[in-house]
Coordinates of C-alpha atoms and ligand atoms in Angstrom, one line a residue:
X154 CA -15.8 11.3 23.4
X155 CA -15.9 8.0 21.6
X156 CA -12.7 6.8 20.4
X157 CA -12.0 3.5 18.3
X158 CA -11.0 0.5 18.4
X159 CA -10.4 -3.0 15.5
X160 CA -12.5 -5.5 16.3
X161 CA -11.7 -7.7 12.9
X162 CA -8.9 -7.8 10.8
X163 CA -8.5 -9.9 7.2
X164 CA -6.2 -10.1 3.7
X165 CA -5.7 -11.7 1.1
X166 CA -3.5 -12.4 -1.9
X167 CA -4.3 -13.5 -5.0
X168 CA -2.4 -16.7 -6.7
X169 CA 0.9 -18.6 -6.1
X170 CA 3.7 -16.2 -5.2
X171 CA 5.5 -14.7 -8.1
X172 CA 9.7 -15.4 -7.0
X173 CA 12.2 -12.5 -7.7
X174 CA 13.9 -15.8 -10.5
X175 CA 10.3 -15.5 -12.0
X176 CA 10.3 -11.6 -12.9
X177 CA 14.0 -12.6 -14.4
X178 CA 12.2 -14.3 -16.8
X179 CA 11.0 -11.0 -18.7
X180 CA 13.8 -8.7 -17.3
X181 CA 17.2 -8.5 -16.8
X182 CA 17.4 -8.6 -13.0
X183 CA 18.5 -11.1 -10.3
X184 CA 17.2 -12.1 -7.0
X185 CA 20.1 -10.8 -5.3
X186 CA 19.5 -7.3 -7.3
X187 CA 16.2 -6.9 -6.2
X188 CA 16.2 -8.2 -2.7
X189 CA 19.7 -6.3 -1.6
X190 CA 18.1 -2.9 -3.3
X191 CA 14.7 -3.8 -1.4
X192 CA 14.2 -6.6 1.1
X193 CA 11.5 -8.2 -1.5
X194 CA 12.1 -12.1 -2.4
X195 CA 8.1 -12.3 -4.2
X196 CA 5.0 -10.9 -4.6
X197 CA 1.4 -11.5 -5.7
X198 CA -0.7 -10.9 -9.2
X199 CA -3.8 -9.9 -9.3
X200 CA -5.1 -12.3 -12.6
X201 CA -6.3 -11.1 -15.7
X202 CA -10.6 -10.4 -15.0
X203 CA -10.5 -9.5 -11.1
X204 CA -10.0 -6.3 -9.7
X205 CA -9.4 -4.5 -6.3
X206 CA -12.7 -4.7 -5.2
X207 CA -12.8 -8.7 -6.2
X208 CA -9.4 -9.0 -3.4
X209 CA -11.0 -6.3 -1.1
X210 CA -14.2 -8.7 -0.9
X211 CA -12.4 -11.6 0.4
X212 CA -10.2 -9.9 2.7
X213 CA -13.7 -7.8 4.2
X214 CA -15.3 -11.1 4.3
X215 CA -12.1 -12.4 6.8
X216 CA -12.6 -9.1 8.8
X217 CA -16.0 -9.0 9.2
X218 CA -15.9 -12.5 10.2
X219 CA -13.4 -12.3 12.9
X220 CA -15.3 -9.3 14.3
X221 CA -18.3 -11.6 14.6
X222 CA -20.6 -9.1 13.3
X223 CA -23.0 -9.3 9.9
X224 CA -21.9 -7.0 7.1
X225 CA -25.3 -5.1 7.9
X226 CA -23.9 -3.4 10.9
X227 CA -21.3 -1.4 8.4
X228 CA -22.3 2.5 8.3
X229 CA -19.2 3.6 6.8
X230 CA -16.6 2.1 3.9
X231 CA -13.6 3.3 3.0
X232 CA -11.8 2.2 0.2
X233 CA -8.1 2.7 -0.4
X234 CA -6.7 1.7 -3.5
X235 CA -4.3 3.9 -6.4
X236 CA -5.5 0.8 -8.9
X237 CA -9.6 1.1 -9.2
X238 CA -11.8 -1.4 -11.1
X239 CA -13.1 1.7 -13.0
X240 CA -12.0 5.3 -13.8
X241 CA -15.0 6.3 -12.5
X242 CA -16.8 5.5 -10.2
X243 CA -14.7 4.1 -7.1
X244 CA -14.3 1.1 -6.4
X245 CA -16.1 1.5 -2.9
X246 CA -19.6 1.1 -4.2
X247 CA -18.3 -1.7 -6.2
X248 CA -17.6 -3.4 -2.7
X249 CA -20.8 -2.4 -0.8
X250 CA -22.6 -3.9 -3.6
X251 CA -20.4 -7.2 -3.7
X252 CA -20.9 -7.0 0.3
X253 CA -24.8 -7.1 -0.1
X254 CA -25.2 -3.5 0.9
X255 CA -27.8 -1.3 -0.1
X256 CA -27.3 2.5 0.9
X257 CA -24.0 2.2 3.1
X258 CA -22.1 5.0 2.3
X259 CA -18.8 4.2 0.5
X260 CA -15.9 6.9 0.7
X261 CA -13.1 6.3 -2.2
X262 CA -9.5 8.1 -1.2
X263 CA -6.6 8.3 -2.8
X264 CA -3.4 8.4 -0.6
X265 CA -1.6 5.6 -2.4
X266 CA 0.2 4.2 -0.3
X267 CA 0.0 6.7 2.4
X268 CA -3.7 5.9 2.5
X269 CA -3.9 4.6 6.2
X270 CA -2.4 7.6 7.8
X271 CA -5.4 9.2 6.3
X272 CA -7.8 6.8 7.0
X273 CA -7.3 6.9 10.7
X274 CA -7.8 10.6 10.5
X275 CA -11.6 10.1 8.7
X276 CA -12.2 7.4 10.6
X277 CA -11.5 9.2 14.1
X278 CA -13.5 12.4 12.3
X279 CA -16.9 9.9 11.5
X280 CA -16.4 8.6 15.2
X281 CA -16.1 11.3 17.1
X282 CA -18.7 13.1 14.7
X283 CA -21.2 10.5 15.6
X284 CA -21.9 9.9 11.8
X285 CA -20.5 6.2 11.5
X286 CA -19.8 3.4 14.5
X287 CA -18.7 0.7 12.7
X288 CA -16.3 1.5 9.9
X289 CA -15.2 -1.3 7.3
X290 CA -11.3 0.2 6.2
X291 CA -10.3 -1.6 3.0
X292 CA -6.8 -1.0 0.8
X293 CA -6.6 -3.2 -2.3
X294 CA -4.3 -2.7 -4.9
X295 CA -4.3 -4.6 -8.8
X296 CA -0.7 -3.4 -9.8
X297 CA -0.6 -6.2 -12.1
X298 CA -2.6 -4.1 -14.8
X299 CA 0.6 -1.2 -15.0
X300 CA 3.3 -4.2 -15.5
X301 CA 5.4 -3.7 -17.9
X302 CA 5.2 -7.3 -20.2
X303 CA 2.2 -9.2 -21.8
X304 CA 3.7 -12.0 -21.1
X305 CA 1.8 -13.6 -18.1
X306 CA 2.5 -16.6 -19.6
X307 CA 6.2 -17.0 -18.6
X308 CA 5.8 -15.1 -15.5
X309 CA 4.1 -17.2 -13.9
X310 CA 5.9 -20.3 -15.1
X311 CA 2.8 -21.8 -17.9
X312 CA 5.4 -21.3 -20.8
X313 CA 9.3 -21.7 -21.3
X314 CA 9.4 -19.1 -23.9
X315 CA 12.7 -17.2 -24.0
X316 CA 12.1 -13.7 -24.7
X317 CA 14.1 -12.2 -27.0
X318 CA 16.5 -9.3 -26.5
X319 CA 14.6 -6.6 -27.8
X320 CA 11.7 -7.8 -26.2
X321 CA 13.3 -7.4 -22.9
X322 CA 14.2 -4.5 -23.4
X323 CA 11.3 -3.0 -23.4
X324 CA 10.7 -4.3 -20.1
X325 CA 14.1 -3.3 -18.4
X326 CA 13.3 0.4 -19.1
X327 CA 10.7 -0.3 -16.2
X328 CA 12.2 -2.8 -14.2
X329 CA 13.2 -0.6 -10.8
X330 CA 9.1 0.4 -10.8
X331 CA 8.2 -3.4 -12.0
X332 CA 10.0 -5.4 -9.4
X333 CA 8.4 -3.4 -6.4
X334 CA 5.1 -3.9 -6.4
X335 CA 2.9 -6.6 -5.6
X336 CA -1.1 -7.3 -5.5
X337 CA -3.7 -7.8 -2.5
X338 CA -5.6 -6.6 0.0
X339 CA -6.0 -5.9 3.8
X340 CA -9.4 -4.9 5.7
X341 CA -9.9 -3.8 9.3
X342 CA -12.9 -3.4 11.0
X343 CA -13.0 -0.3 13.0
X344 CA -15.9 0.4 16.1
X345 CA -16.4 3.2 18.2
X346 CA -15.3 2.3 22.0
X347 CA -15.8 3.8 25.4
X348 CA -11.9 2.9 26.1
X349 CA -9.0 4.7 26.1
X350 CA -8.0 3.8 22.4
X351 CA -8.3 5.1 18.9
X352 CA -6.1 7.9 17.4
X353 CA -4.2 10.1 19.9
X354 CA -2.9 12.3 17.2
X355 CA -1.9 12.3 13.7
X356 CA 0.2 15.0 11.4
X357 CA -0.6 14.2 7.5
X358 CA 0.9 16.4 4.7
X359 CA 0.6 16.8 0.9
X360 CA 2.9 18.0 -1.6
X361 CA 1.4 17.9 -4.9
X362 CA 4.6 19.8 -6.1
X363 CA 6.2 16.4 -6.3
X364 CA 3.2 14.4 -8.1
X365 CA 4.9 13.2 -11.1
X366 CA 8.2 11.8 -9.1
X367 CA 5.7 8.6 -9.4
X368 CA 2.5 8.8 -11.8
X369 CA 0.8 7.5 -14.7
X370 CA 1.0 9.5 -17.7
X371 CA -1.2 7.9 -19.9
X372 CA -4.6 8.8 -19.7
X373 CA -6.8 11.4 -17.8
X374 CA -9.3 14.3 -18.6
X375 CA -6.2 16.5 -19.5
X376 CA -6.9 15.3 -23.2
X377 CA -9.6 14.8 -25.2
X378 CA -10.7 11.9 -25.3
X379 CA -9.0 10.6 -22.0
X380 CA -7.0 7.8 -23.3
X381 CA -5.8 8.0 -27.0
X382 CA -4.7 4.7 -28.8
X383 CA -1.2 6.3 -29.0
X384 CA -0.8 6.5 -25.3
X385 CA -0.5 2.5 -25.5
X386 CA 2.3 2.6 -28.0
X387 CA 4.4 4.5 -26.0
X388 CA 3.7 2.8 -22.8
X389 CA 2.2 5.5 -21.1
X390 CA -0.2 3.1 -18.7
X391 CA 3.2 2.3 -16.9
X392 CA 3.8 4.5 -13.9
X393 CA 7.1 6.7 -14.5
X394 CA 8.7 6.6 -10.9
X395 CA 11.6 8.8 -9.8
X396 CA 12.7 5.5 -7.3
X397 CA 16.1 7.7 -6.1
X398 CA 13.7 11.1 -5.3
X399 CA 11.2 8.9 -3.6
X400 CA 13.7 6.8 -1.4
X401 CA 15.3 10.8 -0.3
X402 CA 11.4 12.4 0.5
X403 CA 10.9 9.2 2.5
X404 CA 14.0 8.8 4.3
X405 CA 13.7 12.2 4.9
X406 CA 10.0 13.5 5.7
X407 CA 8.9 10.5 8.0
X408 CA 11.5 10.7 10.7
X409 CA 11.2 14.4 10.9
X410 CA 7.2 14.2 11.0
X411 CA 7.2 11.2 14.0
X412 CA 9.7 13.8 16.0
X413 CA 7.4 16.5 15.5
X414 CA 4.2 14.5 16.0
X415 CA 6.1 12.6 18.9
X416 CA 7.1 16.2 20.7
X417 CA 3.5 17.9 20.3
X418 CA 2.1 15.3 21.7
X419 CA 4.6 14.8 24.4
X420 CA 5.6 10.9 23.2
X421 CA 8.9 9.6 24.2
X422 CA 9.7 7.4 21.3
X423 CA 10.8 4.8 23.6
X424 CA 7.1 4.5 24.8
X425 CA 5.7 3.5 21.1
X426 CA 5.6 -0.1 21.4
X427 CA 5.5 -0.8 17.8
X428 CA 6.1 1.1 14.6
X429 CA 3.7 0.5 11.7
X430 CA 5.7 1.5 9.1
X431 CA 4.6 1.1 5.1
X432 CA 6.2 -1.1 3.5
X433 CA 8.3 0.4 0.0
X434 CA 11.5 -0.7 0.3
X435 CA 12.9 -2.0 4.1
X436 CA 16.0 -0.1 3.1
X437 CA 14.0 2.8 3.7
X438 CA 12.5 1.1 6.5
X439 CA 15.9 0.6 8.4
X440 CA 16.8 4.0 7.7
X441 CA 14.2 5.3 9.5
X442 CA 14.3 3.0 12.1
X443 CA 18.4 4.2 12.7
X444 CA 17.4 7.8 12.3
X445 CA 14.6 7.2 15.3
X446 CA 16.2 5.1 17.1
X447 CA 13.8 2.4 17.3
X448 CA 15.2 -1.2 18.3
X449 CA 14.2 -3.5 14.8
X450 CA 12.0 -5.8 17.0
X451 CA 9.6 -2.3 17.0
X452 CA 9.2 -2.1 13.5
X453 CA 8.5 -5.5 11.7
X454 CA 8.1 -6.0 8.1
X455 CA 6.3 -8.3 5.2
X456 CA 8.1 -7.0 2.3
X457 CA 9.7 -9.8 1.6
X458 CA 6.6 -11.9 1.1
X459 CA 4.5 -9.4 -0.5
X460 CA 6.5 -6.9 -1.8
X461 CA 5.0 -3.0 -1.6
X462 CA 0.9 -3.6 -1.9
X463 CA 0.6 0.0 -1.5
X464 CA -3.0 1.1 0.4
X465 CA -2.7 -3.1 1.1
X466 CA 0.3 -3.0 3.3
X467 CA -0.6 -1.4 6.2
X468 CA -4.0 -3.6 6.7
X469 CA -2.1 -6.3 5.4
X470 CA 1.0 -6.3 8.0
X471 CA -1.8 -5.4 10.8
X472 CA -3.9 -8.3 10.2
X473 CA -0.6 -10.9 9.9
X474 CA 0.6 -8.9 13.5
X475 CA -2.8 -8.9 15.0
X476 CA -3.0 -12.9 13.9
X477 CA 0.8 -13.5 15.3
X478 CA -0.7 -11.8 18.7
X479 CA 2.5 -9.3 18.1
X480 CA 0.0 -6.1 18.0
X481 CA -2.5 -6.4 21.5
X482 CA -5.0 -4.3 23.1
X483 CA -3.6 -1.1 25.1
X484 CA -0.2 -0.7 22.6
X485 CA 0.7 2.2 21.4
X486 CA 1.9 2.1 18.3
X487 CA 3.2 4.4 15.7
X488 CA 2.1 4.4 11.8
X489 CA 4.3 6.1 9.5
X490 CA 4.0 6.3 5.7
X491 CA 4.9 8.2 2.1
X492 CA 3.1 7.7 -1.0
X493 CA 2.6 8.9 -4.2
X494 CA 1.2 12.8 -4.1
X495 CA 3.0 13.3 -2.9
X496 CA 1.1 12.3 0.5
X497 CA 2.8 11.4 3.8
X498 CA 2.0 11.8 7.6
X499 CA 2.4 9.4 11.0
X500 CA 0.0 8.4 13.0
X501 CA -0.4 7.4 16.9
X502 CA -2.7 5.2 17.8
X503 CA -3.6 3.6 21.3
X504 CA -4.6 -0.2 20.3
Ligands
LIG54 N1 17.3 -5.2 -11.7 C1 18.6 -5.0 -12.0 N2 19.1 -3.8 -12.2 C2 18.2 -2.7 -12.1 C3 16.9 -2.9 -11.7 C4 16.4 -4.2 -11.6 N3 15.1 -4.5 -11.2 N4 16.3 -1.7 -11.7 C5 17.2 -0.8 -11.9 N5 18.4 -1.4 -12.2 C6 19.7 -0.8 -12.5 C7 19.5 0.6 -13.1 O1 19.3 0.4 -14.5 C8 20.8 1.2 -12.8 O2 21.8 0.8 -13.7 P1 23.0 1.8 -14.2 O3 23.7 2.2 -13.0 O4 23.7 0.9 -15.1 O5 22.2 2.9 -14.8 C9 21.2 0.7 -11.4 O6 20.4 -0.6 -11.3 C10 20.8 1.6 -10.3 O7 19.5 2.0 -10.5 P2 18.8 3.0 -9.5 O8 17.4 3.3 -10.0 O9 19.6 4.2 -9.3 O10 18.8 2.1 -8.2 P3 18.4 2.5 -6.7 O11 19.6 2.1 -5.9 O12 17.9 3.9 -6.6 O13 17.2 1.5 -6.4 C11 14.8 1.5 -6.2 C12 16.0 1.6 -7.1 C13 14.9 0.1 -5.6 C14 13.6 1.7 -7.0 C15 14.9 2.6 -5.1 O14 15.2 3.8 -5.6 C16 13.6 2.7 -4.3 O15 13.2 1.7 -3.7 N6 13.0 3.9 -4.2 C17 11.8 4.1 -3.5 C18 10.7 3.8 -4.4 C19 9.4 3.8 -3.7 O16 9.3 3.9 -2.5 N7 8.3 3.7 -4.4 C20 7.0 3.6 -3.9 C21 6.5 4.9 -3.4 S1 5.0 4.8 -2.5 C22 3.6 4.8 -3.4 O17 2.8 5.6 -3.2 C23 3.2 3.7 -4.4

């Protein structure tokens, strides 16, 4: 039976890098705060008019190019992204379309940032299934829209306006959810392949008993209409994250889910050539890492540069690896990732 193989990979981020100093602008925070707490020095915006599917475009356009094929030989999109250009409808259709494609089927999921583990799983399902060959894999996230300020302005360094106290705030009552996340967008092209590579196994779980340990409140067809003018006032468009609960289900869940996945399928960890592990917090990462065992050339990480691009990082950190020529043909390597749901799972895939 057909497995699968990436024959392109692409990202891209949007704008100049936003520094840690930047974000202490608006907030009361401190590069040495934010980077001891998470490994994350800057991240990227998505600006004011584009959306996911705008950064998923030109990182699709990178994949498709570097798998030398013409965006006509896509039968199958998946689009990951927590942060879609509309409500309704997904922001997979909106890509097709900006791709040129008429009639390609377009699946929208929503994993958040566990969105990858996920993805394998589908796109092993439409392989094996025979209803796709050639499966264009995008996560894109605009986080930019949930930031707490207005004022893009002295973010990004086009005003010296000092924000008053009260203003700031404001702002500080989000800042551990604020400083994490960052904009762009990853894209891998996946094809069907007579080798021995593609998914050997994956265990994904969901527990939506958790779901508001990181949500948005504000809006949704719980009221009528969905989004009431109130809902602005009290900030209810800004996720509300339980960052301490999060940290604990991830630390947690993932190392106990690679044992079992590694055991059922008979892995000694110390075969996995490389962990692909989502990138939240690399405090988290390094726990992980300790807990498995795993020496910390296995498991390398962006955050720094990017900060946590949620259904981005994965495609993201596979593209920059697969472009470094750290991830190669015949690897096995390991994903492993938590997001909001809550959704987690890990994932082994022969490269
Ligand atoms: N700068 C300075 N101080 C801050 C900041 C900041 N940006 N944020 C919070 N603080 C302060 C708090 O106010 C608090 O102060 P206090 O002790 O006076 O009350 C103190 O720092 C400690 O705050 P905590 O929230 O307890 O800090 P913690 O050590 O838990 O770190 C963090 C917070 C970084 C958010 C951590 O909990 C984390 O990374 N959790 C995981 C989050 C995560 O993975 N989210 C993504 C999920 S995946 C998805 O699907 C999108």
């Amino acid at each position: 039976m057909a497995g699968f193989e990436v024959i392109g990979t692409g990202h891209y981020v949007p704008g100049p890098a936003v520094t840690n100093d930047a974000l202490a602008r608006v907030m009361d925070t401190s590069d040495d705060w934010i980077y001891q707490r998470s490994g994350i020095r800057q991240r990227h915006f998505c600006p004011e008019g584009k959306a996911a599917s705008d950064m998923a475009l030109e990182a699709a356009k990178r994949a498709i190019e570097a798998a030398r094929i013409s965006p006509k030989e896509i039968d199958y999109i998946i689009f990951a992204t927590m942060t879609p250009d509309y409500i309704f409808p997904g922001s997979g259709a909106v890509l097709a379309a900006k791709l040129g494609l008429e009639g390609t089927p377009a699946l929208d999921i929503r994993q958040q940032c566990a969105a990858m583990i996920f993805g394998l799983q589908l796109i092993d399902g439409l392989i094996k299934g025979g209803a796709a060959k050639t499966i264009l894999f995008v996560g894109a996230e605009a986080h930019a829209g949930f930031m707490p300020w207005s004022d893009w302005d002295v973010v990004m360094g086009e005003s010296d306006r000092t924000l008053t106290d009260a203003e700031k705030q404001k702002i500080n009552e989000h800042r551990a959810l604020a400083v994490l996340f960052g904009d762009g967008a990853g894209a891998l092209v996946f094809r069907a392949t007579d080798r021995d590579a593609g998914l050997v196994a994956a265990k994904v779980h969901t527990d939506g008993r958790y779901a508001e340990t990181l949500y948005v409140p504000g809006g949704g067809f719980r009221t009528r209409p969905y989004w009431k003018g109130d809902m602005y006032d009290k900030q209810e468009y800004i996720p509300r994250m339980d960052g301490r609960e999060l940290f604990k289900f991830a630390v947690t869940k993932l190392p106990k889910t690679a044992r079992a996945l590694c055991e059922d399928t008979k892995t000694p960890i110390e075969s996995i050539d490389l962990f692909l592990a989502h990138q939240a917090n690399a405090r988290i990462n390094s726990y992980i890492r300790e807990q498995l065992g795993v020496p910390v050339e296995k498991m390398p990480m962006n955050i720094e540069r990017f900060g946590n691009t949620s259904a981005g990082t994965l495609p993201i950190l596979i593209d920059e690896l697969t472009h470094a020529g750290t991830l190669r043909r015949e690897q096995l390597t390991m994903f492993l990732a938590l997001g909001a749901g809550i959704h987690w799972g890990c994932a082994l895939v022969r490269w």
